[in-house]
Amino acid sequence: PAQAPVTEGYVDIEGVRLWYWDTGGDGIPVVLLHPYTGSALIWGYQQPELVAAGYRVIAYSRRGHYRSDTGAVEKLVPSANDLNAVVNHLQLGRFHLVGSAAGGFIVPDYAISHPDRLLSITIATSTGGARDPVYRNVFESMIRTPEVVELPHWLKELGPSYRDANPEGTQAWIAMEHDSVHTILRPPAKNTLQWNEFESIDLPVLLIGADGDMYMPPAMLRELAARLPDPEVYMLSESGHSGYWEQPIAFNRTLIDFLQRQDS
């Protein structure tokens, strides 16, 4: 869909420039965090709907992604630190934080370190970066197996229903993913991300899952939900890992309804 006008710019973090766009305005800020296979480019279905709902919408490309520098790999800092630098640069007060897939790893990490900056958190199709040994072992041995890792990104991140129903959208996602990533990085977390830290989060939480997600199947989402204080949980139907792209109407409706209830 047609996008709302944005201001583009860079945040310089000790010589590493991160590219961002910002719709501006007086609305409550919503900051969007992209997956490993994405960048600030991916939110084309969400941006205009959030703006129409009255929000100021911001997204940035993390290190190694579209128009952002990689920096020295041996000097990687937690992504939560970069996020804090971006929101400080934009002089944001309290804001809503939304992360999909690997972007969802940063959401609880930031919430644990900076709860006073947040109005709510949304984790979509993501483990939230949880490092509980049992949970992590299941993920690595049964979900993210070597056979799955070797699959093309579009095959493991777009559900079969979407690929069948929307081959043009599949090709558009592939092109977007190709443009989004120039260096895959694995920055460290700021916190240990054990279950006791998730249980301590005292913020409104929305979890969005997808019934066809190879990386975050419903059973793993239920386990994550059980470790958070009273989260709202919504499951997208006939969607894979990229729910923001595959089922944008349901994704946007669920997200905006949640955000507006926290605002009120």
PDB file of C-alpha atoms in Angstrom:
ATOM      1  CA  PRO A   1       0.000   0.000   0.000  1.00  0.00           C
ATOM      2  CA  ALA A   2       0.934   3.667  -0.356  1.00  0.00           C
ATOM      3  CA  GLN A   3       3.242   4.744   2.448  1.00  0.00           C
ATOM      4  CA  ALA A   4       2.938   7.755   4.725  1.00  0.00           C
ATOM      5  CA  PRO A   5       5.686  10.370   4.266  1.00  0.00           C
ATOM      6  CA  VAL A   6       8.810   9.768   6.340  1.00  0.00           C
ATOM      7  CA  THR A   7      11.994  11.496   7.374  1.00  0.00           C
ATOM      8  CA  GLU A   8      15.079   9.366   6.787  1.00  0.00           C
ATOM      9  CA  GLY A   9      18.361   9.680   8.605  1.00  0.00           C
ATOM     10  CA  TYR A  10      21.297   7.990  10.311  1.00  0.00           C
ATOM     11  CA  VAL A  11      22.213   7.462  13.928  1.00  0.00           C
ATOM     12  CA  ASP A  12      25.977   7.405  14.479  1.00  0.00           C
ATOM     13  CA  ILE A  13      27.001   4.986  17.241  1.00  0.00           C
ATOM     14  CA  GLU A  14      30.756   5.275  17.731  1.00  0.00           C
ATOM     15  CA  GLY A  15      31.320   5.432  13.986  1.00  0.00           C
ATOM     16  CA  VAL A  16      28.683   2.838  13.020  1.00  0.00           C
ATOM     17  CA  ARG A  17      25.792   4.443  11.158  1.00  0.00           C
ATOM     18  CA  LEU A  18      22.316   2.925  11.436  1.00  0.00           C
ATOM     19  CA  TRP A  19      19.687   3.995   8.909  1.00  0.00           C
ATOM     20  CA  TYR A  20      16.166   4.782  10.070  1.00  0.00           C
ATOM     21  CA  TRP A  21      12.871   6.217   8.866  1.00  0.00           C
ATOM     22  CA  ASP A  22      10.402   8.116  11.007  1.00  0.00           C
ATOM     23  CA  THR A  23       6.865   9.213  10.125  1.00  0.00           C
ATOM     24  CA  GLY A  24       7.063  11.981  12.744  1.00  0.00           C
ATOM     25  CA  GLY A  25       4.046  13.742  14.177  1.00  0.00           C
ATOM     26  CA  ASP A  26       2.613  14.039  17.672  1.00  0.00           C
ATOM     27  CA  GLY A  27       1.350  10.462  17.977  1.00  0.00           C
ATOM     28  CA  ILE A  28       2.611   7.951  20.506  1.00  0.00           C
ATOM     29  CA  PRO A  29       5.761   6.341  19.056  1.00  0.00           C
ATOM     30  CA  VAL A  30       5.820   2.734  17.883  1.00  0.00           C
ATOM     31  CA  VAL A  31       9.296   1.319  17.174  1.00  0.00           C
ATOM     32  CA  LEU A  32       9.475  -1.709  14.842  1.00  0.00           C
ATOM     33  CA  LEU A  33      12.326  -4.254  14.969  1.00  0.00           C
ATOM     34  CA  HIS A  34      12.903  -6.468  11.937  1.00  0.00           C
ATOM     35  CA  PRO A  35      13.928 -10.166  11.594  1.00  0.00           C
ATOM     36  CA  TYR A  36      17.425 -11.363  10.645  1.00  0.00           C
ATOM     37  CA  THR A  37      16.196 -11.679   7.059  1.00  0.00           C
ATOM     38  CA  GLY A  38      14.695  -8.201   7.019  1.00  0.00           C
ATOM     39  CA  SER A  39      15.475  -4.536   7.498  1.00  0.00           C
ATOM     40  CA  ALA A  40      13.569  -1.297   7.938  1.00  0.00           C
ATOM     41  CA  LEU A  41      12.144  -2.040   4.462  1.00  0.00           C
ATOM     42  CA  ILE A  42       9.811  -4.821   5.587  1.00  0.00           C
ATOM     43  CA  TRP A  43       7.059  -2.852   7.322  1.00  0.00           C
ATOM     44  CA  GLY A  44       5.224  -1.634   4.220  1.00  0.00           C
ATOM     45  CA  TYR A  45       1.939  -3.227   5.290  1.00  0.00           C
ATOM     46  CA  GLN A  46       2.170  -1.919   8.865  1.00  0.00           C
ATOM     47  CA  GLN A  47       3.425   1.646   8.448  1.00  0.00           C
ATOM     48  CA  PRO A  48       0.372   3.293   6.826  1.00  0.00           C
ATOM     49  CA  GLU A  49      -2.089   1.451   9.075  1.00  0.00           C
ATOM     50  CA  LEU A  50      -0.281   2.505  12.240  1.00  0.00           C
ATOM     51  CA  VAL A  51      -0.082   6.087  11.002  1.00  0.00           C
ATOM     52  CA  ALA A  52      -3.815   6.052  10.182  1.00  0.00           C
ATOM     53  CA  ALA A  53      -4.417   4.895  13.761  1.00  0.00           C
ATOM     54  CA  GLY A  54      -2.615   8.001  15.013  1.00  0.00           C
ATOM     55  CA  TYR A  55       0.855   6.654  15.795  1.00  0.00           C
ATOM     56  CA  ARG A  56       4.320   7.965  15.059  1.00  0.00           C
ATOM     57  CA  VAL A  57       6.058   4.993  13.434  1.00  0.00           C
ATOM     58  CA  ILE A  58       9.806   4.369  13.445  1.00  0.00           C
ATOM     59  CA  ALA A  59      11.934   1.561  12.054  1.00  0.00           C
ATOM     60  CA  TYR A  60      15.668   1.200  11.608  1.00  0.00           C
ATOM     61  CA  SER A  61      17.988  -1.308   9.993  1.00  0.00           C
ATOM     62  CA  ARG A  62      20.267  -3.055  12.456  1.00  0.00           C
ATOM     63  CA  ARG A  63      23.974  -3.527  11.852  1.00  0.00           C
ATOM     64  CA  GLY A  64      24.635  -5.437   8.644  1.00  0.00           C
ATOM     65  CA  HIS A  65      21.215  -4.710   7.136  1.00  0.00           C
ATOM     66  CA  TYR A  66      19.903  -2.354   4.453  1.00  0.00           C
ATOM     67  CA  ARG A  67      21.799   0.965   4.403  1.00  0.00           C
ATOM     68  CA  SER A  68      23.282   0.401   7.877  1.00  0.00           C
ATOM     69  CA  ASP A  69      26.958  -0.211   8.553  1.00  0.00           C
ATOM     70  CA  THR A  70      28.275  -3.529   9.789  1.00  0.00           C
ATOM     71  CA  GLY A  71      30.996  -2.164  12.050  1.00  0.00           C
ATOM     72  CA  ALA A  72      33.771  -4.240  13.551  1.00  0.00           C
ATOM     73  CA  VAL A  73      32.466  -7.777  14.055  1.00  0.00           C
ATOM     74  CA  GLU A  74      34.816  -8.310  16.997  1.00  0.00           C
ATOM     75  CA  LYS A  75      33.311  -5.245  18.732  1.00  0.00           C
ATOM     76  CA  LEU A  76      29.628  -6.163  18.537  1.00  0.00           C
ATOM     77  CA  VAL A  77      27.487  -4.657  21.274  1.00  0.00           C
ATOM     78  CA  PRO A  78      24.023  -5.841  22.377  1.00  0.00           C
ATOM     79  CA  SER A  79      21.302  -4.823  19.956  1.00  0.00           C
ATOM     80  CA  ALA A  80      19.418  -3.407  22.947  1.00  0.00           C
ATOM     81  CA  ASN A  81      22.225  -0.833  23.285  1.00  0.00           C
ATOM     82  CA  ASP A  82      21.825   0.207  19.644  1.00  0.00           C
ATOM     83  CA  LEU A  83      18.059   0.474  20.111  1.00  0.00           C
ATOM     84  CA  ASN A  84      18.582   2.736  23.102  1.00  0.00           C
ATOM     85  CA  ALA A  85      20.924   4.928  21.064  1.00  0.00           C
ATOM     86  CA  VAL A  86      18.318   5.244  18.292  1.00  0.00           C
ATOM     87  CA  VAL A  87      15.452   6.209  20.603  1.00  0.00           C
ATOM     88  CA  ASN A  88      17.698   8.671  22.458  1.00  0.00           C
ATOM     89  CA  HIS A  89      18.774  10.217  19.159  1.00  0.00           C
ATOM     90  CA  LEU A  90      15.103  10.683  18.232  1.00  0.00           C
ATOM     91  CA  GLN A  91      14.386  12.037  21.726  1.00  0.00           C
ATOM     92  CA  LEU A  92      11.519   9.642  22.319  1.00  0.00           C
ATOM     93  CA  GLY A  93       9.704   9.499  25.606  1.00  0.00           C
ATOM     94  CA  ARG A  94       7.886   6.275  26.399  1.00  0.00           C
ATOM     95  CA  PHE A  95       7.037   4.149  23.366  1.00  0.00           C
ATOM     96  CA  HIS A  96       5.566   0.849  22.195  1.00  0.00           C
ATOM     97  CA  LEU A  97       8.125  -1.737  21.039  1.00  0.00           C
ATOM     98  CA  VAL A  98       7.310  -4.384  18.401  1.00  0.00           C
ATOM     99  CA  GLY A  99       9.713  -7.071  17.196  1.00  0.00           C
ATOM    100  CA  SER A 100       9.317  -9.901  14.700  1.00  0.00           C
ATOM    101  CA  ALA A 101      11.447 -13.084  14.712  1.00  0.00           C
ATOM    102  CA  ALA A 102      15.039 -12.066  15.625  1.00  0.00           C
ATOM    103  CA  GLY A 103      13.747  -8.557  16.223  1.00  0.00           C
ATOM    104  CA  GLY A 104      11.673 -10.185  18.952  1.00  0.00           C
ATOM    105  CA  PHE A 105      14.896 -11.268  20.698  1.00  0.00           C
ATOM    106  CA  ILE A 106      15.662  -7.606  21.406  1.00  0.00           C
ATOM    107  CA  VAL A 107      12.219  -6.775  22.812  1.00  0.00           C
ATOM    108  CA  PRO A 108      12.464  -8.582  26.189  1.00  0.00           C
ATOM    109  CA  ASP A 109      16.178  -7.769  26.429  1.00  0.00           C
ATOM    110  CA  TYR A 110      15.362  -4.066  26.186  1.00  0.00           C
ATOM    111  CA  ALA A 111      12.304  -4.382  28.434  1.00  0.00           C
ATOM    112  CA  ILE A 112      14.387  -5.959  31.198  1.00  0.00           C
ATOM    113  CA  SER A 113      17.006  -3.189  30.989  1.00  0.00           C
ATOM    114  CA  HIS A 114      14.774  -0.182  30.293  1.00  0.00           C
ATOM    115  CA  PRO A 115      11.211  -0.868  31.499  1.00  0.00           C
ATOM    116  CA  ASP A 116      10.693   2.831  32.273  1.00  0.00           C
ATOM    117  CA  ARG A 117      11.019   3.692  28.562  1.00  0.00           C
ATOM    118  CA  LEU A 118       8.219   1.386  27.404  1.00  0.00           C
ATOM    119  CA  LEU A 119       4.429   1.454  27.214  1.00  0.00           C
ATOM    120  CA  SER A 120       4.085  -2.118  25.942  1.00  0.00           C
ATOM    121  CA  ILE A 121       5.959  -4.879  24.147  1.00  0.00           C
ATOM    122  CA  THR A 122       4.917  -7.107  21.241  1.00  0.00           C
ATOM    123  CA  ILE A 123       6.847 -10.255  20.295  1.00  0.00           C
ATOM    124  CA  ALA A 124       5.764 -11.760  16.960  1.00  0.00           C
ATOM    125  CA  THR A 125       6.688 -15.283  15.741  1.00  0.00           C
ATOM    126  CA  SER A 126       9.740 -15.351  17.986  1.00  0.00           C
ATOM    127  CA  THR A 127      11.212 -17.219  20.944  1.00  0.00           C
ATOM    128  CA  GLY A 128      12.070 -13.850  22.425  1.00  0.00           C
ATOM    129  CA  GLY A 129      15.678 -15.016  22.545  1.00  0.00           C
ATOM    130  CA  ALA A 130      14.936 -17.129  25.638  1.00  0.00           C
ATOM    131  CA  ARG A 131      18.040 -18.970  26.833  1.00  0.00           C
ATOM    132  CA  ASP A 132      16.481 -21.451  29.255  1.00  0.00           C
ATOM    133  CA  PRO A 133      18.564 -24.634  28.716  1.00  0.00           C
ATOM    134  CA  VAL A 134      15.636 -26.998  28.161  1.00  0.00           C
ATOM    135  CA  TYR A 135      13.737 -24.584  25.903  1.00  0.00           C
ATOM    136  CA  ARG A 136      16.884 -23.772  23.951  1.00  0.00           C
ATOM    137  CA  ASN A 137      17.801 -27.447  23.555  1.00  0.00           C
ATOM    138  CA  VAL A 138      14.378 -28.250  22.095  1.00  0.00           C
ATOM    139  CA  PHE A 139      14.723 -25.329  19.691  1.00  0.00           C
ATOM    140  CA  GLU A 140      18.195 -26.317  18.506  1.00  0.00           C
ATOM    141  CA  SER A 141      17.659 -30.098  18.351  1.00  0.00           C
ATOM    142  CA  MET A 142      14.060 -30.340  17.098  1.00  0.00           C
ATOM    143  CA  ILE A 143      13.217 -27.009  15.399  1.00  0.00           C
ATOM    144  CA  ARG A 144      16.317 -25.249  14.097  1.00  0.00           C
ATOM    145  CA  THR A 145      17.996 -28.420  12.856  1.00  0.00           C
ATOM    146  CA  PRO A 146      20.844 -28.386  10.295  1.00  0.00           C
ATOM    147  CA  GLU A 147      18.399 -29.581   7.634  1.00  0.00           C
ATOM    148  CA  VAL A 148      16.089 -26.630   8.296  1.00  0.00           C
ATOM    149  CA  VAL A 149      18.956 -24.122   8.424  1.00  0.00           C
ATOM    150  CA  GLU A 150      20.074 -25.212   4.949  1.00  0.00           C
ATOM    151  CA  LEU A 151      16.685 -24.425   3.383  1.00  0.00           C
ATOM    152  CA  PRO A 152      16.298 -21.166   1.426  1.00  0.00           C
ATOM    153  CA  HIS A 153      15.002 -18.373   3.638  1.00  0.00           C
ATOM    154  CA  TRP A 154      11.786 -17.971   1.646  1.00  0.00           C
ATOM    155  CA  LEU A 155      10.968 -21.665   2.084  1.00  0.00           C
ATOM    156  CA  LYS A 156      11.376 -21.719   5.857  1.00  0.00           C
ATOM    157  CA  GLU A 157      10.005 -18.236   6.569  1.00  0.00           C
ATOM    158  CA  LEU A 158       6.911 -18.141   4.337  1.00  0.00           C
ATOM    159  CA  GLY A 159       4.172 -20.651   5.070  1.00  0.00           C
ATOM    160  CA  PRO A 160       3.019 -23.137   2.402  1.00  0.00           C
ATOM    161  CA  SER A 161      -0.487 -21.646   2.262  1.00  0.00           C
ATOM    162  CA  TYR A 162       0.937 -18.226   1.442  1.00  0.00           C
ATOM    163  CA  ARG A 163       3.367 -19.574  -1.143  1.00  0.00           C
ATOM    164  CA  ASP A 164       0.509 -21.399  -2.858  1.00  0.00           C
ATOM    165  CA  ALA A 165      -1.983 -18.527  -2.734  1.00  0.00           C
ATOM    166  CA  ASN A 166       0.384 -15.658  -3.491  1.00  0.00           C
ATOM    167  CA  PRO A 167       3.357 -16.491  -5.736  1.00  0.00           C
ATOM    168  CA  GLU A 168       3.792 -12.796  -6.630  1.00  0.00           C
ATOM    169  CA  GLY A 169       3.958 -11.875  -2.951  1.00  0.00           C
ATOM    170  CA  THR A 170       6.467 -14.669  -2.443  1.00  0.00           C
ATOM    171  CA  GLN A 171       8.709 -13.236  -5.149  1.00  0.00           C
ATOM    172  CA  ALA A 172       8.345  -9.754  -3.649  1.00  0.00           C
ATOM    173  CA  TRP A 173       9.401 -11.114  -0.237  1.00  0.00           C
ATOM    174  CA  ILE A 174      12.421 -12.821  -1.800  1.00  0.00           C
ATOM    175  CA  ALA A 175      13.460  -9.563  -3.518  1.00  0.00           C
ATOM    176  CA  MET A 176      12.999  -7.623  -0.270  1.00  0.00           C
ATOM    177  CA  GLU A 177      15.064 -10.168   1.680  1.00  0.00           C
ATOM    178  CA  HIS A 178      17.803  -9.961  -0.959  1.00  0.00           C
ATOM    179  CA  ASP A 179      17.936  -6.171  -0.558  1.00  0.00           C
ATOM    180  CA  SER A 180      17.700  -6.257   3.227  1.00  0.00           C
ATOM    181  CA  VAL A 181      20.719  -8.241   4.361  1.00  0.00           C
ATOM    182  CA  HIS A 182      24.354  -7.723   3.486  1.00  0.00           C
ATOM    183  CA  THR A 183      25.966  -9.200   6.635  1.00  0.00           C
ATOM    184  CA  ILE A 184      24.353 -11.607   9.096  1.00  0.00           C
ATOM    185  CA  LEU A 185      25.489 -10.764  12.630  1.00  0.00           C
ATOM    186  CA  ARG A 186      24.693 -12.418  15.966  1.00  0.00           C
ATOM    187  CA  PRO A 187      25.074  -9.669  18.584  1.00  0.00           C
ATOM    188  CA  PRO A 188      25.128 -10.715  22.237  1.00  0.00           C
ATOM    189  CA  ALA A 189      22.163 -10.129  24.505  1.00  0.00           C
ATOM    190  CA  LYS A 190      22.451  -7.576  27.290  1.00  0.00           C
ATOM    191  CA  ASN A 191      20.771  -9.903  29.816  1.00  0.00           C
ATOM    192  CA  THR A 192      20.889 -13.657  30.393  1.00  0.00           C
ATOM    193  CA  LEU A 193      17.272 -14.047  29.183  1.00  0.00           C
ATOM    194  CA  GLN A 194      16.469 -16.860  31.599  1.00  0.00           C
ATOM    195  CA  TRP A 195      12.855 -17.553  32.564  1.00  0.00           C
ATOM    196  CA  ASN A 196      13.106 -15.613  35.835  1.00  0.00           C
ATOM    197  CA  GLU A 197      13.870 -12.448  33.834  1.00  0.00           C
ATOM    198  CA  PHE A 198      10.870 -13.000  31.546  1.00  0.00           C
ATOM    199  CA  GLU A 199       8.701 -13.559  34.619  1.00  0.00           C
ATOM    200  CA  SER A 200       9.860 -10.213  36.043  1.00  0.00           C
ATOM    201  CA  ILE A 201       8.669  -8.127  33.064  1.00  0.00           C
ATOM    202  CA  ASP A 202       5.972  -5.793  34.347  1.00  0.00           C
ATOM    203  CA  LEU A 203       4.564  -4.426  31.098  1.00  0.00           C
ATOM    204  CA  PRO A 204       1.593  -5.185  28.840  1.00  0.00           C
ATOM    205  CA  VAL A 205       2.702  -8.000  26.508  1.00  0.00           C
ATOM    206  CA  LEU A 206       1.272  -9.200  23.196  1.00  0.00           C
ATOM    207  CA  LEU A 207       2.499 -12.448  21.650  1.00  0.00           C
ATOM    208  CA  ILE A 208       1.626 -13.070  17.994  1.00  0.00           C
ATOM    209  CA  GLY A 209       2.162 -16.596  16.710  1.00  0.00           C
ATOM    210  CA  ALA A 210       1.401 -18.400  13.460  1.00  0.00           C
ATOM    211  CA  ASP A 211       0.068 -21.906  13.027  1.00  0.00           C
ATOM    212  CA  GLY A 212       2.432 -22.703  10.136  1.00  0.00           C
ATOM    213  CA  ASP A 213       5.599 -21.229  11.662  1.00  0.00           C
ATOM    214  CA  MET A 214       8.569 -23.608  11.289  1.00  0.00           C
ATOM    215  CA  TYR A 215      10.701 -21.557  13.684  1.00  0.00           C
ATOM    216  CA  MET A 216       8.157 -20.792  16.418  1.00  0.00           C
ATOM    217  CA  PRO A 217       5.424 -23.446  16.339  1.00  0.00           C
ATOM    218  CA  PRO A 218       2.381 -23.011  18.602  1.00  0.00           C
ATOM    219  CA  ALA A 219       3.725 -25.340  21.316  1.00  0.00           C
ATOM    220  CA  MET A 220       6.848 -23.227  21.757  1.00  0.00           C
ATOM    221  CA  LEU A 221       4.746 -20.063  21.801  1.00  0.00           C
ATOM    222  CA  ARG A 222       2.600 -21.517  24.588  1.00  0.00           C
ATOM    223  CA  GLU A 223       5.731 -22.262  26.625  1.00  0.00           C
ATOM    224  CA  LEU A 224       6.943 -18.673  26.193  1.00  0.00           C
ATOM    225  CA  ALA A 225       3.496 -17.344  27.111  1.00  0.00           C
ATOM    226  CA  ALA A 226       3.545 -19.395  30.311  1.00  0.00           C
ATOM    227  CA  ARG A 227       6.720 -17.579  31.380  1.00  0.00           C
ATOM    228  CA  LEU A 228       5.329 -14.055  30.976  1.00  0.00           C
ATOM    229  CA  PRO A 229       2.930 -12.333  33.397  1.00  0.00           C
ATOM    230  CA  ASP A 230      -0.534 -12.378  31.804  1.00  0.00           C
ATOM    231  CA  PRO A 231       0.342 -11.896  28.110  1.00  0.00           C
ATOM    232  CA  GLU A 232      -2.243 -11.575  25.374  1.00  0.00           C
ATOM    233  CA  VAL A 233      -1.752 -14.297  22.753  1.00  0.00           C
ATOM    234  CA  TYR A 234      -3.015 -14.258  19.177  1.00  0.00           C
ATOM    235  CA  MET A 235      -2.435 -16.998  16.600  1.00  0.00           C
ATOM    236  CA  LEU A 236      -2.414 -16.137  12.894  1.00  0.00           C
ATOM    237  CA  SER A 237      -4.101 -18.753  10.694  1.00  0.00           C
ATOM    238  CA  GLU A 238      -2.437 -20.122   7.552  1.00  0.00           C
ATOM    239  CA  SER A 239       0.732 -18.146   8.173  1.00  0.00           C
ATOM    240  CA  GLY A 240       4.382 -18.987   8.513  1.00  0.00           C
ATOM    241  CA  HIS A 241       7.215 -17.124  10.216  1.00  0.00           C
ATOM    242  CA  SER A 242       6.617 -13.840   8.357  1.00  0.00           C
ATOM    243  CA  GLY A 243       3.160 -13.072   9.714  1.00  0.00           C
ATOM    244  CA  TYR A 244       3.596  -9.316   9.215  1.00  0.00           C
ATOM    245  CA  TRP A 245       3.800 -10.036   5.453  1.00  0.00           C
ATOM    246  CA  GLU A 246       1.599 -13.102   5.011  1.00  0.00           C
ATOM    247  CA  GLN A 247      -1.422 -12.017   7.061  1.00  0.00           C
ATOM    248  CA  PRO A 248      -1.092  -8.227   7.376  1.00  0.00           C
ATOM    249  CA  ILE A 249      -4.797  -7.510   7.912  1.00  0.00           C
ATOM    250  CA  ALA A 250      -5.034  -9.824  10.933  1.00  0.00           C
ATOM    251  CA  PHE A 251      -1.567  -8.814  12.146  1.00  0.00           C
ATOM    252  CA  ASN A 252      -2.338  -5.098  11.976  1.00  0.00           C
ATOM    253  CA  ARG A 253      -5.803  -5.386  13.475  1.00  0.00           C
ATOM    254  CA  THR A 254      -4.476  -7.397  16.421  1.00  0.00           C
ATOM    255  CA  LEU A 255      -1.513  -5.102  17.004  1.00  0.00           C
ATOM    256  CA  ILE A 256      -3.422  -1.827  16.756  1.00  0.00           C
ATOM    257  CA  ASP A 257      -6.235  -3.057  18.985  1.00  0.00           C
ATOM    258  CA  PHE A 258      -3.666  -4.048  21.615  1.00  0.00           C
ATOM    259  CA  LEU A 259      -1.770  -0.738  21.390  1.00  0.00           C
ATOM    260  CA  GLN A 260      -4.888   1.386  21.612  1.00  0.00           C
ATOM    261  CA  ARG A 261      -6.103  -0.433  24.723  1.00  0.00           C
ATOM    262  CA  GLN A 262      -2.777   0.264  26.431  1.00  0.00           C
ATOM    263  CA  ASP A 263      -2.976   3.934  25.433  1.00  0.00           C
ATOM    264  CA  SER A 264      -6.412   4.289  26.990  1.00  0.00           C
TER     265      SER A 264
END
